[in-house]
PDB file of N, CA, C and O in Angstrom:
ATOM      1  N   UNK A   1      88.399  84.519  96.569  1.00  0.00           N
ATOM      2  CA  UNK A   1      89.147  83.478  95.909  1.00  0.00           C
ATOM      3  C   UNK A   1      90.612  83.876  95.916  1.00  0.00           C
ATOM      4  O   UNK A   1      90.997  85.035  95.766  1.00  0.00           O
ATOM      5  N   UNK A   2      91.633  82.507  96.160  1.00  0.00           N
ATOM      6  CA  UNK A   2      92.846  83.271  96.116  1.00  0.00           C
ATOM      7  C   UNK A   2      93.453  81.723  95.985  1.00  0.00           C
ATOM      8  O   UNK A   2      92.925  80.633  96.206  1.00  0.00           O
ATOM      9  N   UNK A   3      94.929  82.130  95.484  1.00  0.00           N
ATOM     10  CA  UNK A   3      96.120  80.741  95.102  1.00  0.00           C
ATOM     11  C   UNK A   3      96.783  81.498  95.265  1.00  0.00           C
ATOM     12  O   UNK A   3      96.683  82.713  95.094  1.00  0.00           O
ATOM     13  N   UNK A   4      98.057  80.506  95.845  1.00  0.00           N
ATOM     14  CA  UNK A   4      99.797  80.705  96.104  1.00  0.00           C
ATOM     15  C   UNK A   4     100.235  80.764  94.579  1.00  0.00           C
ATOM     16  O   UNK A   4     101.361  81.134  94.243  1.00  0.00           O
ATOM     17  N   UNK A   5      99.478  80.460  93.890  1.00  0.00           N
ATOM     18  CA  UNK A   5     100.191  79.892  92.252  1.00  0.00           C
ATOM     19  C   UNK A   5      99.889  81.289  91.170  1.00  0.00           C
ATOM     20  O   UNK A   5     100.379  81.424  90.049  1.00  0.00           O
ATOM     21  N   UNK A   6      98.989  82.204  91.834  1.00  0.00           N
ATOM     22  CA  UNK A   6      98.283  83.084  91.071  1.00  0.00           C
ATOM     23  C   UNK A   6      98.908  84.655  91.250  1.00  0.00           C
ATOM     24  O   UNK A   6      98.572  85.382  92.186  1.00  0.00           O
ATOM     25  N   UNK A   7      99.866  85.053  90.202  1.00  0.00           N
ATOM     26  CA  UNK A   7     100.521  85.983  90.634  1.00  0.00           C
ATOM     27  C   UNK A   7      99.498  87.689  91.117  1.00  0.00           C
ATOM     28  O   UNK A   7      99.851  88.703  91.718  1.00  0.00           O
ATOM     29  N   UNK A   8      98.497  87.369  90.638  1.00  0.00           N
ATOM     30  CA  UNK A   8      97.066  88.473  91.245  1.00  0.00           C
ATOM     31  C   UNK A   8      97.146  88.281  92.594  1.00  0.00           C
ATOM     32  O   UNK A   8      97.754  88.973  93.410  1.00  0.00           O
ATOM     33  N   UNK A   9      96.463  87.252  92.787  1.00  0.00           N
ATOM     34  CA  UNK A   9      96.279  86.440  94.542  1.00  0.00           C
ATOM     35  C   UNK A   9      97.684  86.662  95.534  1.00  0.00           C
ATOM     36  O   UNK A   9      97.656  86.568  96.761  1.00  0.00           O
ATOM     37  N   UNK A  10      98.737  86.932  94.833  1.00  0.00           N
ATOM     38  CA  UNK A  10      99.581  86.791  95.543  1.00  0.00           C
ATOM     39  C   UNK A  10      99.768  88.046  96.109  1.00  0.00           C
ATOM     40  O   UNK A  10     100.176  88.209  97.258  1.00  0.00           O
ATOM     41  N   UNK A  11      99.435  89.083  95.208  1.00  0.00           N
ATOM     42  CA  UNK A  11      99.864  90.523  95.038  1.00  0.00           C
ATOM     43  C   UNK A  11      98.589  90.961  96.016  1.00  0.00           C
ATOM     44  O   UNK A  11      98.907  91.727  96.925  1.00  0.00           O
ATOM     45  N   UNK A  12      97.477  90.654  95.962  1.00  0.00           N
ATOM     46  CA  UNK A  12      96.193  90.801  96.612  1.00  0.00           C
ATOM     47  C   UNK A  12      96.124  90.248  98.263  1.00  0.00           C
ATOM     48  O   UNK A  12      95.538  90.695  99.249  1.00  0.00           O
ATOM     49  N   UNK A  13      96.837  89.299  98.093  1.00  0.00           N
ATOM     50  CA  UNK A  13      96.809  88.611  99.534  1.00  0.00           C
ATOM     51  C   UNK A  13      96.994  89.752 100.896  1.00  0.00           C
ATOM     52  O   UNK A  13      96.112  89.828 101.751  1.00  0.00           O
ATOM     53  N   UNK A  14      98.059  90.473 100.947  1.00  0.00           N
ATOM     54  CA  UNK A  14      98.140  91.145 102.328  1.00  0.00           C
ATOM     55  C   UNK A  14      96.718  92.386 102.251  1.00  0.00           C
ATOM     56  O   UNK A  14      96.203  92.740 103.312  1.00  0.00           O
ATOM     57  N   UNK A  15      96.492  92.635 101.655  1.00  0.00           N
ATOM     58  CA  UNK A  15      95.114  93.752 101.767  1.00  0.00           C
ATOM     59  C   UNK A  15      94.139  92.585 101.724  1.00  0.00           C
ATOM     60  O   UNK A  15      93.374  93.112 102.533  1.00  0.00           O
ATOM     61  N   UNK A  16      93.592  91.538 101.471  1.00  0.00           N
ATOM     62  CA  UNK A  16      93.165  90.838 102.012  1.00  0.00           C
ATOM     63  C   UNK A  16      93.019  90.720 103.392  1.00  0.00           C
ATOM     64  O   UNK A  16      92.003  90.986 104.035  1.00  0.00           O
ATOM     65  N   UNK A  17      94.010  90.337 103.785  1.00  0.00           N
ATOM     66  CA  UNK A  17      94.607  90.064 105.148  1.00  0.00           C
ATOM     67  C   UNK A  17      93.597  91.428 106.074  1.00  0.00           C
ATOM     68  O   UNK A  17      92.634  91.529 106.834  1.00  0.00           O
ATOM     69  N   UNK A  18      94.421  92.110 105.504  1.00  0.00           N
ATOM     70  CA  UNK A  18      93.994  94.173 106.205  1.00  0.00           C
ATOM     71  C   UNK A  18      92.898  94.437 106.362  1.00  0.00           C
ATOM     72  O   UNK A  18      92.477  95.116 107.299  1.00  0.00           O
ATOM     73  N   UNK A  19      91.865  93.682 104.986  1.00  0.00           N
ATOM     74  CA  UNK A  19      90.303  94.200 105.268  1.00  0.00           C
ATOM     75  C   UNK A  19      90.093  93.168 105.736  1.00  0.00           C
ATOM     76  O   UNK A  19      88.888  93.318 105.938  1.00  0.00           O
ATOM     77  N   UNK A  20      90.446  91.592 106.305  1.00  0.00           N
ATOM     78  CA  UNK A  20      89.868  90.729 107.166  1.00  0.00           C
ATOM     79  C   UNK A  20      90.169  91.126 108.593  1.00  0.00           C
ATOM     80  O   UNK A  20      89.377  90.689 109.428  1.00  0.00           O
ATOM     81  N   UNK A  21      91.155  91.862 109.019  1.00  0.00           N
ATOM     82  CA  UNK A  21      91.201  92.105 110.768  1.00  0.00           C
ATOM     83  C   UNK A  21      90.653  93.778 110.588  1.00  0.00           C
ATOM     84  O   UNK A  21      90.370  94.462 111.571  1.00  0.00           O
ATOM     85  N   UNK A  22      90.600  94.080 109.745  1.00  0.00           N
ATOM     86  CA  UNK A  22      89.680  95.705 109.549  1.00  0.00           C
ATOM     87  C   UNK A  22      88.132  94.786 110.063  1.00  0.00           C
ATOM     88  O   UNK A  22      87.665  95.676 110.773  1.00  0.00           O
ATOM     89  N   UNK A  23      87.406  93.979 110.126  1.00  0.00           N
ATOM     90  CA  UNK A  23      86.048  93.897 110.219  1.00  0.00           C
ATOM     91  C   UNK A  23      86.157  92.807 110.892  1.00  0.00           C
ATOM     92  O   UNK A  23      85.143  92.126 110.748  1.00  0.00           O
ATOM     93  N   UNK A  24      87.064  92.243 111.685  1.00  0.00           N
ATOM     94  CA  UNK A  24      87.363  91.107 112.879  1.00  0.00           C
ATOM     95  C   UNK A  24      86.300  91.222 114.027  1.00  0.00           C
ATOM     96  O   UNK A  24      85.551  90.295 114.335  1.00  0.00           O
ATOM     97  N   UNK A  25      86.311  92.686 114.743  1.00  0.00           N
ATOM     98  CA  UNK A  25      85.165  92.956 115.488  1.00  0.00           C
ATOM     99  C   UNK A  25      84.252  93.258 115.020  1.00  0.00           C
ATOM    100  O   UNK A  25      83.487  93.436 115.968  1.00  0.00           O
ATOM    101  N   UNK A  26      83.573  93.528 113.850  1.00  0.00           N
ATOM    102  CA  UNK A  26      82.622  93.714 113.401  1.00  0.00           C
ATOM    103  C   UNK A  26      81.483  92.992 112.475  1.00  0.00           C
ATOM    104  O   UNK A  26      80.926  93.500 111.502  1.00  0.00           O
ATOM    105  N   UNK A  27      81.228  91.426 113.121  1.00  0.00           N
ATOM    106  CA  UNK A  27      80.310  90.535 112.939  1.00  0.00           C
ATOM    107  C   UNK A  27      80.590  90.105 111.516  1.00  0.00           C
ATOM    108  O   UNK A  27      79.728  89.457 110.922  1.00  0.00           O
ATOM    109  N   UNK A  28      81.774  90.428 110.903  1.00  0.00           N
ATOM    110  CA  UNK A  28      82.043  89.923 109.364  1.00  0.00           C
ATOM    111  C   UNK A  28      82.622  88.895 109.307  1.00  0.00           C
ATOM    112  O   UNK A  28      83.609  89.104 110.012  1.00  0.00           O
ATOM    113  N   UNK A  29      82.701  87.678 108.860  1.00  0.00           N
ATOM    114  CA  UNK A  29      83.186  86.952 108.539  1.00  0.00           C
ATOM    115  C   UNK A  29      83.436  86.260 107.307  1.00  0.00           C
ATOM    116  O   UNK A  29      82.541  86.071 106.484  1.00  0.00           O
ATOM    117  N   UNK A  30      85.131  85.708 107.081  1.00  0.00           N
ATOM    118  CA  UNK A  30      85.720  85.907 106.039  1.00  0.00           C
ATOM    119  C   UNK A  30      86.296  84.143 105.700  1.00  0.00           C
ATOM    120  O   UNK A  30      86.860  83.411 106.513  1.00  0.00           O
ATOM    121  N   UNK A  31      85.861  83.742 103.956  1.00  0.00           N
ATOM    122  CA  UNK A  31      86.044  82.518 103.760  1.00  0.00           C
ATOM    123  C   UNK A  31      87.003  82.618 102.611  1.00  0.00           C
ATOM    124  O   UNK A  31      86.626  83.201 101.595  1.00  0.00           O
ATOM    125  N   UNK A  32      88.306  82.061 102.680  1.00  0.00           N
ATOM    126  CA  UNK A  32      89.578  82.354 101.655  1.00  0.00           C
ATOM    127  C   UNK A  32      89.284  81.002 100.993  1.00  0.00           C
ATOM    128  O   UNK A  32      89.247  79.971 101.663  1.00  0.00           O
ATOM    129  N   UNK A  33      89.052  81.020  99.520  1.00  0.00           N
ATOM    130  CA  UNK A  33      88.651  79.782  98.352  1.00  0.00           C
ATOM    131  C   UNK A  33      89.573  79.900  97.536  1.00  0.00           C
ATOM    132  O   UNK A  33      90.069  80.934  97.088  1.00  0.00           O
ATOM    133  N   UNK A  34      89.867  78.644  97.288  1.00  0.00           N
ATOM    134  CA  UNK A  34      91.009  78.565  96.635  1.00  0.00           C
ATOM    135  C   UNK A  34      90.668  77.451  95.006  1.00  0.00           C
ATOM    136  O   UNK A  34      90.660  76.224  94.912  1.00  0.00           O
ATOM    137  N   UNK A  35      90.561  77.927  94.529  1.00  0.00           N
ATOM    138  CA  UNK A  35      89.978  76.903  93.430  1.00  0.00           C
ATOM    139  C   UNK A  35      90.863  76.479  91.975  1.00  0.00           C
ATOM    140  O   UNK A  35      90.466  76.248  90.833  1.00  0.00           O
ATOM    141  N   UNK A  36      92.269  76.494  92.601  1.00  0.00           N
ATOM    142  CA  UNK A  36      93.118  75.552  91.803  1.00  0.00           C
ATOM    143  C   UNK A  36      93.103  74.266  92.499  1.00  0.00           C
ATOM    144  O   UNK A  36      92.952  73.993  93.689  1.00  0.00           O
ATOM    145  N   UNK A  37      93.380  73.243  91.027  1.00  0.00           N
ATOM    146  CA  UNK A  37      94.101  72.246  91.454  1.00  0.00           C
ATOM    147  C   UNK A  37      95.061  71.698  91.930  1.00  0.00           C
ATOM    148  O   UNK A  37      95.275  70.648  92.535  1.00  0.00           O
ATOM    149  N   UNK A  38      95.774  72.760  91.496  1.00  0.00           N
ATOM    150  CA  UNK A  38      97.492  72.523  91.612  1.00  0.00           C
ATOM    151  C   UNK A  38      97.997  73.114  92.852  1.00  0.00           C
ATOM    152  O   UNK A  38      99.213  73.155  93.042  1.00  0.00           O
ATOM    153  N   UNK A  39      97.493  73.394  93.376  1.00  0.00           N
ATOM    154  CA  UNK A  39      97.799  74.050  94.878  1.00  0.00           C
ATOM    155  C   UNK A  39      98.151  72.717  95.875  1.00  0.00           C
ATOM    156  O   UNK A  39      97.274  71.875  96.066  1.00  0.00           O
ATOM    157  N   UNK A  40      98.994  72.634  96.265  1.00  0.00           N
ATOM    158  CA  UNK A  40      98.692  71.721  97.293  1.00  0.00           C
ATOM    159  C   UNK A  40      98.295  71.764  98.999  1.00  0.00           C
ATOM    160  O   UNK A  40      98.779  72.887  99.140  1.00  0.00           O
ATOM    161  N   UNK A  41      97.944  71.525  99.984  1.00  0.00           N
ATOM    162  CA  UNK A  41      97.333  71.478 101.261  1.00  0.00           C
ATOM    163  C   UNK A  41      98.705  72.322 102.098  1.00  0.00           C
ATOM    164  O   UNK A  41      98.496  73.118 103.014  1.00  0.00           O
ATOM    165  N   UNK A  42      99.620  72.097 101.765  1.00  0.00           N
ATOM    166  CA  UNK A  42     100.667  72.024 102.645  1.00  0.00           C
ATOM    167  C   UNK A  42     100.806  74.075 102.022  1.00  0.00           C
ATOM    168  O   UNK A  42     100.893  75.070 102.742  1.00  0.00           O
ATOM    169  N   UNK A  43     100.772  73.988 100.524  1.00  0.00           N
ATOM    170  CA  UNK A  43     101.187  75.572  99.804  1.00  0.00           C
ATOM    171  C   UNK A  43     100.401  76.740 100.512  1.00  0.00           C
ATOM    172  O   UNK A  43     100.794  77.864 100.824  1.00  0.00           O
ATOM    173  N   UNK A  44      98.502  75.808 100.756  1.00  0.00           N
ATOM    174  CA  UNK A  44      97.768  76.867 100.915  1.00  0.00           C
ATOM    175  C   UNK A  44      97.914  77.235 101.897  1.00  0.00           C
ATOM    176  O   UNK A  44      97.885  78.453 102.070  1.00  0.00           O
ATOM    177  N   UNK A  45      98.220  76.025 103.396  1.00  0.00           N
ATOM    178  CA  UNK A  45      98.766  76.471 104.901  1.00  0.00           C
ATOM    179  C   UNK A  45      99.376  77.809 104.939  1.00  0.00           C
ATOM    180  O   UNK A  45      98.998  78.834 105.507  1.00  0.00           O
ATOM    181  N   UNK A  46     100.756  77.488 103.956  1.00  0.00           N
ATOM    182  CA  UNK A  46     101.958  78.276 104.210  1.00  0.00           C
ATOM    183  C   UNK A  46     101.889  79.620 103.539  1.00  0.00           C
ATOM    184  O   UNK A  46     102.635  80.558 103.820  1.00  0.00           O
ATOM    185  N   UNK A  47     100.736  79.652 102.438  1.00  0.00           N
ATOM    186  CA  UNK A  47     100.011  80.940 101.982  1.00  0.00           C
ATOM    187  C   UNK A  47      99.493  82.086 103.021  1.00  0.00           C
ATOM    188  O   UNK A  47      99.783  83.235 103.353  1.00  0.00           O
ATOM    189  N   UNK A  48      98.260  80.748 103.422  1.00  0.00           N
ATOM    190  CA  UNK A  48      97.701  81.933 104.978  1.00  0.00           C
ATOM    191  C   UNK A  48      98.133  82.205 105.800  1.00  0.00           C
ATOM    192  O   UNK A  48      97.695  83.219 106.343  1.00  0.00           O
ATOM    193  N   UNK A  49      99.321  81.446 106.451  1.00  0.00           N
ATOM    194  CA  UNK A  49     100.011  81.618 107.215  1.00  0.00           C
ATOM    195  C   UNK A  49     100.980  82.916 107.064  1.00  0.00           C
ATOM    196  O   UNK A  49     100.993  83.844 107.873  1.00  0.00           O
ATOM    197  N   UNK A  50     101.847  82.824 105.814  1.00  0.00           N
ATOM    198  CA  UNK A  50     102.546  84.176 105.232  1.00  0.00           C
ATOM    199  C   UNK A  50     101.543  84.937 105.320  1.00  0.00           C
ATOM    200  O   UNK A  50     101.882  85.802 106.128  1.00  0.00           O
ATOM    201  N   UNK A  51     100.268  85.191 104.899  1.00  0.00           N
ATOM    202  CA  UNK A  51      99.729  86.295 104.454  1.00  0.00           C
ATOM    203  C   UNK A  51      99.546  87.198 105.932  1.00  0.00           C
ATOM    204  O   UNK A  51      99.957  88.335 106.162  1.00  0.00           O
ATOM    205  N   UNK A  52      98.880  86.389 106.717  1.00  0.00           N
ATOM    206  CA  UNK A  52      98.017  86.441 108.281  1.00  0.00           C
ATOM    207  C   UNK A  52      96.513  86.447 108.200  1.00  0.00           C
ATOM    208  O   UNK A  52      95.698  87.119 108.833  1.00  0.00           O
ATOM    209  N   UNK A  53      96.369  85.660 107.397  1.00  0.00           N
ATOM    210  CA  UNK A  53      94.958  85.027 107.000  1.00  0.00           C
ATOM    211  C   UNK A  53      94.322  84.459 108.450  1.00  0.00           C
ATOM    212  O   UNK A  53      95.040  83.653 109.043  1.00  0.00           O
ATOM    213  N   UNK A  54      92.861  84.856 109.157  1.00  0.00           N
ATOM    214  CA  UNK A  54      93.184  84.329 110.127  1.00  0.00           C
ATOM    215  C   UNK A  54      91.851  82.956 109.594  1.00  0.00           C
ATOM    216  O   UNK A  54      91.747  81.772 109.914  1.00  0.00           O
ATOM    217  N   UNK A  55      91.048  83.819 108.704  1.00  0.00           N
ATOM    218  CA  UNK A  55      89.962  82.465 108.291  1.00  0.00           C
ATOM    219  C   UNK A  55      90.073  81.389 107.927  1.00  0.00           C
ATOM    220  O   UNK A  55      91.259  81.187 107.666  1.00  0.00           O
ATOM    221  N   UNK A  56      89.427  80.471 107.740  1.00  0.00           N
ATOM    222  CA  UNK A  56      89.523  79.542 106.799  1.00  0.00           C
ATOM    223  C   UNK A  56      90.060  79.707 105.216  1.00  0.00           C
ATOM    224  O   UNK A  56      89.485  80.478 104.447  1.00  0.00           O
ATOM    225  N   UNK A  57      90.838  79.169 104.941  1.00  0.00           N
ATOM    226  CA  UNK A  57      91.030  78.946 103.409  1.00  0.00           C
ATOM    227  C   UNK A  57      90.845  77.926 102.681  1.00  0.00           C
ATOM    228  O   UNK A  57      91.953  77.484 102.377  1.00  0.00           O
ATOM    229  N   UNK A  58      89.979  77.282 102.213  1.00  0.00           N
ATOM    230  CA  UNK A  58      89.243  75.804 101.607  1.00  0.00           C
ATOM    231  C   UNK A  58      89.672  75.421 100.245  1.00  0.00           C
ATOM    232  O   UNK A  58      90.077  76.328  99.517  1.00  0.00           O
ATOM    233  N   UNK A  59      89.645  74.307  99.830  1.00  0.00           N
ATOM    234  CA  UNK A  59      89.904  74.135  98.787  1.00  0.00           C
ATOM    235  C   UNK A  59      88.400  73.929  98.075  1.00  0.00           C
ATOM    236  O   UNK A  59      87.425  73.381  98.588  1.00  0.00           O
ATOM    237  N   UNK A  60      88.493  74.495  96.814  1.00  0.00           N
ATOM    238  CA  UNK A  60      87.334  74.392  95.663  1.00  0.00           C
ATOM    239  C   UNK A  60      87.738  73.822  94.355  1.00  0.00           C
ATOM    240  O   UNK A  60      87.432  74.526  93.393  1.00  0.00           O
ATOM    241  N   UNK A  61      88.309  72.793  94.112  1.00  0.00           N
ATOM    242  CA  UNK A  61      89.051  72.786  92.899  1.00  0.00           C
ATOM    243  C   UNK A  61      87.972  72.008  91.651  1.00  0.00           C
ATOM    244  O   UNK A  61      88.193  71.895  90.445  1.00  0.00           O
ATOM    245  N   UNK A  62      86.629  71.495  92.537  1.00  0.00           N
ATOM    246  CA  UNK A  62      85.484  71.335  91.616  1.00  0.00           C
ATOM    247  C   UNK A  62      84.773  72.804  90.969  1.00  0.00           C
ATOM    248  O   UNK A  62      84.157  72.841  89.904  1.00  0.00           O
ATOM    249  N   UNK A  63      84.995  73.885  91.797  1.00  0.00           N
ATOM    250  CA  UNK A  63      84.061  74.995  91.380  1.00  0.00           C
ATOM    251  C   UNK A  63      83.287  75.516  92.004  1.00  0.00           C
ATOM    252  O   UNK A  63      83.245  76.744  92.077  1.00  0.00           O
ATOM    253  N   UNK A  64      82.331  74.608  92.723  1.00  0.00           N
ATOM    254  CA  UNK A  64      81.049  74.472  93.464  1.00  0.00           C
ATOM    255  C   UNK A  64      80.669  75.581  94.316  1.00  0.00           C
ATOM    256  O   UNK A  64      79.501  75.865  94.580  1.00  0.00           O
ATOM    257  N   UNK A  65      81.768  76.245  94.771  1.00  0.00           N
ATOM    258  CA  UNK A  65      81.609  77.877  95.579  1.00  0.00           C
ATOM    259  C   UNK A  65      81.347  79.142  94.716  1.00  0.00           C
ATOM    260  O   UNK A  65      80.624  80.078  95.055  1.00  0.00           O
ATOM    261  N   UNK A  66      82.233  79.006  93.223  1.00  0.00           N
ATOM    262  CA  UNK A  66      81.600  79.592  92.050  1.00  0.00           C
ATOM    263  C   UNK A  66      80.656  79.429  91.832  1.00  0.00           C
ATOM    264  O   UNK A  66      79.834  80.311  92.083  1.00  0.00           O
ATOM    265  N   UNK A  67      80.261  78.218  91.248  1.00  0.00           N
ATOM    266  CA  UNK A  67      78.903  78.241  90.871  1.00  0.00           C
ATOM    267  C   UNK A  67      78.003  78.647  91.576  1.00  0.00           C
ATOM    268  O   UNK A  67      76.991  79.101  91.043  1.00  0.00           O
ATOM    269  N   UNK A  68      78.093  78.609  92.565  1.00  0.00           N
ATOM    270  CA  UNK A  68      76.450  78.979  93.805  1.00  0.00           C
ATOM    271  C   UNK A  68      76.767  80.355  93.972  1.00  0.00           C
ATOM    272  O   UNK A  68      76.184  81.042  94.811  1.00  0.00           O
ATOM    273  N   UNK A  69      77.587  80.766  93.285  1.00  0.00           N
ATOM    274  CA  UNK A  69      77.805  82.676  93.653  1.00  0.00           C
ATOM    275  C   UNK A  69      77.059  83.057  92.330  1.00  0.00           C
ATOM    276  O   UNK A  69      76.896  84.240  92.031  1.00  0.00           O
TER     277      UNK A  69
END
């Protein structure tokens, strides 16, 4: 889970990044959730993009990825 808006997420984001191309070749795959509202489409782009996010980053702003965890 991660937000542009979340000063944790923000601070967290590049080691993110590090352990997602740390396990790139190694059959892992990585889903960036974002479960504010207030985020907008255009913030979270320019999030993963800054970070070097290479996965998906989705929006969850119902929950629904929480809950099933």
């Amino acid at each position: 889970f991660t937000s542009p808006s979340c000063p944790i997420s923000k601070r967290l984001a590049p080691e993110q990044a590090a352990i997602e191309k740390a396990f790139a070749g190694k059959g892992v795959q990585f889903l960036f959730v974002n479960r504010s509202g207030a985020d907008t489409p255009a913030e979270l782009e320019a999030f993963a993009t800054q970070n070097g996010f290479s996965a998906p980053l989705v929006r969850d702003s119902a929950g629904r990825m929480a809950l099933a965890l």
